[in-house]
PDB file of C-alpha atoms in Angstrom:
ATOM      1  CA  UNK A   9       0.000   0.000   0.000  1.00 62.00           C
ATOM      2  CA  UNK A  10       1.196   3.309  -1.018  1.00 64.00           C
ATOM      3  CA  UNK A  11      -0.222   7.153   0.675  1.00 72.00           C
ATOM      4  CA  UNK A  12      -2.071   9.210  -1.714  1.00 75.00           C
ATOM      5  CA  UNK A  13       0.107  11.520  -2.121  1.00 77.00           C
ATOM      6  CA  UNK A  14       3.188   8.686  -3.877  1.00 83.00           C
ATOM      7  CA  UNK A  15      -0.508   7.586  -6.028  1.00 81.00           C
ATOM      8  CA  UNK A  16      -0.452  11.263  -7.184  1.00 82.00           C
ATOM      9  CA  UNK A  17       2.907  11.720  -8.220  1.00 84.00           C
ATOM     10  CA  UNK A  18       3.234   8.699  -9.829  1.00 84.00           C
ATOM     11  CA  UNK A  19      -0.076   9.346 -11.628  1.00 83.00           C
ATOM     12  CA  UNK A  20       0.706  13.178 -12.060  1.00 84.00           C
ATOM     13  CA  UNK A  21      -2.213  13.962 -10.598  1.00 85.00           C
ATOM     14  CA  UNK A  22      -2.961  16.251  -7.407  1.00 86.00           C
ATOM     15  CA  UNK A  23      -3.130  14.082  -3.553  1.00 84.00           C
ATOM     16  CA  UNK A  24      -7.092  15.590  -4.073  1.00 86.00           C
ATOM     17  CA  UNK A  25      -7.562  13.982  -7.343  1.00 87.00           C
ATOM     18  CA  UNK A  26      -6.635  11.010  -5.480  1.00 86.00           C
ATOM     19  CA  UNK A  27      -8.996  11.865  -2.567  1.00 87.00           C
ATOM     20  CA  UNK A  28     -11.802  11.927  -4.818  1.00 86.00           C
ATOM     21  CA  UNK A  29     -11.127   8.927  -6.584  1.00 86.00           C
ATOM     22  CA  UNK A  30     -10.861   6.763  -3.441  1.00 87.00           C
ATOM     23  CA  UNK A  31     -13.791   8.450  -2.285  1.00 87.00           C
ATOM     24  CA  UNK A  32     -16.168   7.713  -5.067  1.00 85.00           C
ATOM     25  CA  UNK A  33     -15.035   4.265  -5.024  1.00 86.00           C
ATOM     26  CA  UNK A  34     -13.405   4.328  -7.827  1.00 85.00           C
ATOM     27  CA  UNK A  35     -10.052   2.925  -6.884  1.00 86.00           C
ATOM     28  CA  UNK A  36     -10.230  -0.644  -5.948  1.00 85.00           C
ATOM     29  CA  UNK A  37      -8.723  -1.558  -2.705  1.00 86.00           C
ATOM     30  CA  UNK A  38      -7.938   1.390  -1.581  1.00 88.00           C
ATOM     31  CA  UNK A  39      -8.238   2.272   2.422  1.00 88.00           C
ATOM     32  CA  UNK A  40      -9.139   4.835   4.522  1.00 88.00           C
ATOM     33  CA  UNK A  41      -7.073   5.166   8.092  1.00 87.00           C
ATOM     34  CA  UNK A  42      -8.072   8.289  10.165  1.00 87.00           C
ATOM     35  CA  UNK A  43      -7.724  10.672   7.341  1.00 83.00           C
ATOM     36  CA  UNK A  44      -5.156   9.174   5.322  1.00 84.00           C
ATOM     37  CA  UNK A  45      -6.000   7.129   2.294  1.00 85.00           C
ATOM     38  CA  UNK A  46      -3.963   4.229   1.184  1.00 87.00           C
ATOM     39  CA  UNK A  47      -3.711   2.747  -2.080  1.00 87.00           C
ATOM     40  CA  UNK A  48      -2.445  -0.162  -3.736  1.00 87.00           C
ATOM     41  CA  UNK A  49       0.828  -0.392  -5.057  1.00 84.00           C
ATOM     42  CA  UNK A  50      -0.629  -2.377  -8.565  1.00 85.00           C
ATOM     43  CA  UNK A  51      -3.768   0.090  -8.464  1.00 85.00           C
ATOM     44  CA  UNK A  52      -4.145   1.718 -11.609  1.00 83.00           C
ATOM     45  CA  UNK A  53      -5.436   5.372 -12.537  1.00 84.00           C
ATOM     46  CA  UNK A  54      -9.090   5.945 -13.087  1.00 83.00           C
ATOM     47  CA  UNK A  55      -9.773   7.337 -16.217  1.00 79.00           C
ATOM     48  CA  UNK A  56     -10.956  10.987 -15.980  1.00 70.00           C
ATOM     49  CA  UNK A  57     -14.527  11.198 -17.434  1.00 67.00           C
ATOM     50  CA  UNK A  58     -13.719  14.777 -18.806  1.00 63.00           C
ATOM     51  CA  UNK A  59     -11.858  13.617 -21.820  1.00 56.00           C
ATOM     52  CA  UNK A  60     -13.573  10.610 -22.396  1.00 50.00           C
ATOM     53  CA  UNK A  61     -15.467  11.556 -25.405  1.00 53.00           C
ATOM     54  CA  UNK A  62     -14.209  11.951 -28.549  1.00 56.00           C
ATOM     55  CA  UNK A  63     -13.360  14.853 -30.713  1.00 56.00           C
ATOM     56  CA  UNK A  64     -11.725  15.371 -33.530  1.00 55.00           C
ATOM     57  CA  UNK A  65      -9.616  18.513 -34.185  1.00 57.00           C
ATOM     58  CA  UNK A  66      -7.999  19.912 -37.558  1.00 52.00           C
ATOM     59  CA  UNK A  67      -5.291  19.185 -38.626  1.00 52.00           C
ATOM     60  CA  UNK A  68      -1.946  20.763 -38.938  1.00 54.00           C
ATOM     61  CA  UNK A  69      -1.140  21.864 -42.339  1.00 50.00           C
ATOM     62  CA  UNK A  70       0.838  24.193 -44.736  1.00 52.00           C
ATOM     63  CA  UNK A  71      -2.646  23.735 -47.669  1.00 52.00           C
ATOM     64  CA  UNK A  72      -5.391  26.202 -47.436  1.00 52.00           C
ATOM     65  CA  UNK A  73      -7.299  22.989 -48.482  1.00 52.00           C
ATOM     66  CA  UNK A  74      -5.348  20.769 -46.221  1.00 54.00           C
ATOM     67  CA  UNK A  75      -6.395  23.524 -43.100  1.00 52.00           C
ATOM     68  CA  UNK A  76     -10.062  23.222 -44.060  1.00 52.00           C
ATOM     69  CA  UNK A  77     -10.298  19.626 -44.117  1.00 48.00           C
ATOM     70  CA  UNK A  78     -12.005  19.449 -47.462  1.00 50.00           C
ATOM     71  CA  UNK A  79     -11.098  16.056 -47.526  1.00 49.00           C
ATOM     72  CA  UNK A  80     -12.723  15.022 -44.539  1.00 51.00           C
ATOM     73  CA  UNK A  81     -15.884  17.471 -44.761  1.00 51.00           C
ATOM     74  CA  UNK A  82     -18.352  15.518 -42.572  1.00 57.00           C
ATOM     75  CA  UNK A  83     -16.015  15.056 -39.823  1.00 67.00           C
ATOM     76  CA  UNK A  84     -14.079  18.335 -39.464  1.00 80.00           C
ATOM     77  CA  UNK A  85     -14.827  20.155 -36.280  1.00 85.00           C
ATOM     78  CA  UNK A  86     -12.927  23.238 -35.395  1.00 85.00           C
ATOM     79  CA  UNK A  87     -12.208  24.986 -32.013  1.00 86.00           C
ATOM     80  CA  UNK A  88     -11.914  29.028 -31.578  1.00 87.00           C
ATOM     81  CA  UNK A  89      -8.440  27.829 -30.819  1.00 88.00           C
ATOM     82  CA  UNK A  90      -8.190  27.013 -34.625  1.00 87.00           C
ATOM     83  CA  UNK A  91      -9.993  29.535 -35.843  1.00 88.00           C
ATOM     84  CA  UNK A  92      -7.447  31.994 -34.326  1.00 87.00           C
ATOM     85  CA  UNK A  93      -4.930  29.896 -35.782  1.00 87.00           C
ATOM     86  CA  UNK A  94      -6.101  29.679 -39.388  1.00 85.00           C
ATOM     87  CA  UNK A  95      -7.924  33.017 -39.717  1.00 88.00           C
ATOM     88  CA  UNK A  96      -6.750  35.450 -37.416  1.00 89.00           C
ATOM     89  CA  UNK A  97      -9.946  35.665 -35.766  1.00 89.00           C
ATOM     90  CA  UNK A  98     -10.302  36.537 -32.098  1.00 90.00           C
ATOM     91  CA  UNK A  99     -12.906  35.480 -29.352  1.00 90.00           C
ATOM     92  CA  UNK A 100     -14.121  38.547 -28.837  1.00 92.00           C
ATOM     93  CA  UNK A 101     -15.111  38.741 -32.833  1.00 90.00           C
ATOM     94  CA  UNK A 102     -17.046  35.259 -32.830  1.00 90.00           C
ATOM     95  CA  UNK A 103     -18.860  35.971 -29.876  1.00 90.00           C
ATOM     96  CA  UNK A 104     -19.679  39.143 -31.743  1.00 90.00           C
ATOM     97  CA  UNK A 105     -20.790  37.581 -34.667  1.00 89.00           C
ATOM     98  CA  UNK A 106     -22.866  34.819 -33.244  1.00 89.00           C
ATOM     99  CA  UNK A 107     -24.761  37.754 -30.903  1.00 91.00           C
ATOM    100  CA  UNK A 108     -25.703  39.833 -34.082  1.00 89.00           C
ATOM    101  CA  UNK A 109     -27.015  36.712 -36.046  1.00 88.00           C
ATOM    102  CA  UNK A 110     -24.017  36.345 -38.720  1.00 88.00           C
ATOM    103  CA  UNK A 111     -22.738  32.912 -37.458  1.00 89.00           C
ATOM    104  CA  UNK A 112     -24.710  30.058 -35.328  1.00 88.00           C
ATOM    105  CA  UNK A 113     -22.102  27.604 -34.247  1.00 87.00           C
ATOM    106  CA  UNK A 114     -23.199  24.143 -32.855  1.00 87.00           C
ATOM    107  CA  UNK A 115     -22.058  23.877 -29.176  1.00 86.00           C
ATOM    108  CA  UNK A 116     -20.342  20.576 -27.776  1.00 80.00           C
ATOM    109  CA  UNK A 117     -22.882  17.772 -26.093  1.00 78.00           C
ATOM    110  CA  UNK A 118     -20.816  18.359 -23.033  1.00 80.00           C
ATOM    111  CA  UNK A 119     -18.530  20.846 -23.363  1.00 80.00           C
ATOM    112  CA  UNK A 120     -21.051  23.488 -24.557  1.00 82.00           C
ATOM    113  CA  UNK A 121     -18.003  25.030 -26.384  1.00 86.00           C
ATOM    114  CA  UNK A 122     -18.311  26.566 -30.073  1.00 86.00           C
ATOM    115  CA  UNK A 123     -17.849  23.695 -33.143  1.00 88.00           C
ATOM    116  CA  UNK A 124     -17.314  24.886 -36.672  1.00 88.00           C
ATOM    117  CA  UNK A 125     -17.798  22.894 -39.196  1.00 87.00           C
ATOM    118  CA  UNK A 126     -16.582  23.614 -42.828  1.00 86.00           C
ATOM    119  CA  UNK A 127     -19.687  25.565 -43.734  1.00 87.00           C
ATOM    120  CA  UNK A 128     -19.230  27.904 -40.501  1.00 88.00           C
ATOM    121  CA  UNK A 129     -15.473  28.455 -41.460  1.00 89.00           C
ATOM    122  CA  UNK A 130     -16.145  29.106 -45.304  1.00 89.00           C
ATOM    123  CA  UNK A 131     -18.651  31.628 -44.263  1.00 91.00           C
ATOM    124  CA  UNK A 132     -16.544  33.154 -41.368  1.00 91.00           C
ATOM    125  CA  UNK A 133     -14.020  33.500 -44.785  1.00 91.00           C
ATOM    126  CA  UNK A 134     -16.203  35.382 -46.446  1.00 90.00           C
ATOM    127  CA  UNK A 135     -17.747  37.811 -43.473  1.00 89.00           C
ATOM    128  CA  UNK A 136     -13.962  38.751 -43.198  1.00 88.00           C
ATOM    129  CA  UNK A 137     -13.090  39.200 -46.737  1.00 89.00           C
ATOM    130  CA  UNK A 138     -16.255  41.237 -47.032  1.00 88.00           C
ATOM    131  CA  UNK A 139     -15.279  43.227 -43.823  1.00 86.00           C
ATOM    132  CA  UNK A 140     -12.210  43.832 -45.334  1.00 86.00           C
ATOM    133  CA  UNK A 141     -13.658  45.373 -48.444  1.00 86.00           C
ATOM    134  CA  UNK A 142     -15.316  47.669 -46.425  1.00 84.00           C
ATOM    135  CA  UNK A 143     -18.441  46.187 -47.969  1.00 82.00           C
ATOM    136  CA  UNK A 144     -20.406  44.992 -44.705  1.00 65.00           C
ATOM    137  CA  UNK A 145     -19.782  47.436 -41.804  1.00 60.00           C
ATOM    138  CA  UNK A 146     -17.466  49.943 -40.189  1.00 51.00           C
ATOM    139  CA  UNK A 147     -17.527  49.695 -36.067  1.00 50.00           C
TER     140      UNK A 147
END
């Protein structure tokens, strides 16, 4: 048997993690003694419901059609991570978008963060080009 707090380093995780995990039962084995856990030595790290489900990001590339995923269309979701990274586009301007009705991203199922899909980021393309032409609006 091993203290939390050796289960936590080894696991890279903090000595609460491991709290909770031996508290919810979800370490086998493991022992509470006053208020010190113990774990054992061949006990394993529970796998951390957060990141169970599955997403799948775009790809790093030097194309324009490479960065758009055009070759895996259905499947392509993007972050505002990568929209920053691909076109310049801040936070601040999506969430400004999406309040005056130019853009309607999905949301995550559990994340509730913003997903583009290739429709979302061709049409972000074109509110910027068109911004840029001093066509749409001046703020």
């Amino acid at each position: 048997m091993k203290l939390k707090k050796e289960a936590a380093e080894r696991w890279m995780v903090s000595s609460r993690m491991v709290a909770y995990y031996c508290e919810s039962g979800r370490i086998n084995g493991a022992v509470k003694r006053g208020k010190t856990w113990f774990v054992p030595l061949d006990a394993e790290k529970p796998m951390d419901k957060r990141r169970s489900r599955k997403i799948i990001k775009a790809k790093e590339s030097h194309s324009a059609e490479d960065a758009l995923g055009l070759g895996d269309e259905e499947t392509a979701v993007y972050h505002t991570k990568d929209i920053f990274n691909h076109l310049g586009l801040t936070r601040e301007t999506l969430r400004y978008y999406e309040e005056i009705g130019l853009i309607r991203p999905k949301r995550g199922q559990y994340s509730k963060y913003r997903e583009f899909d290739l429709y979302d980021m061709s049409r972000l393309m074109s509110i910027d080009f068109y911004k840029k032409q001093g066509i749409l609006w001046k703020d």
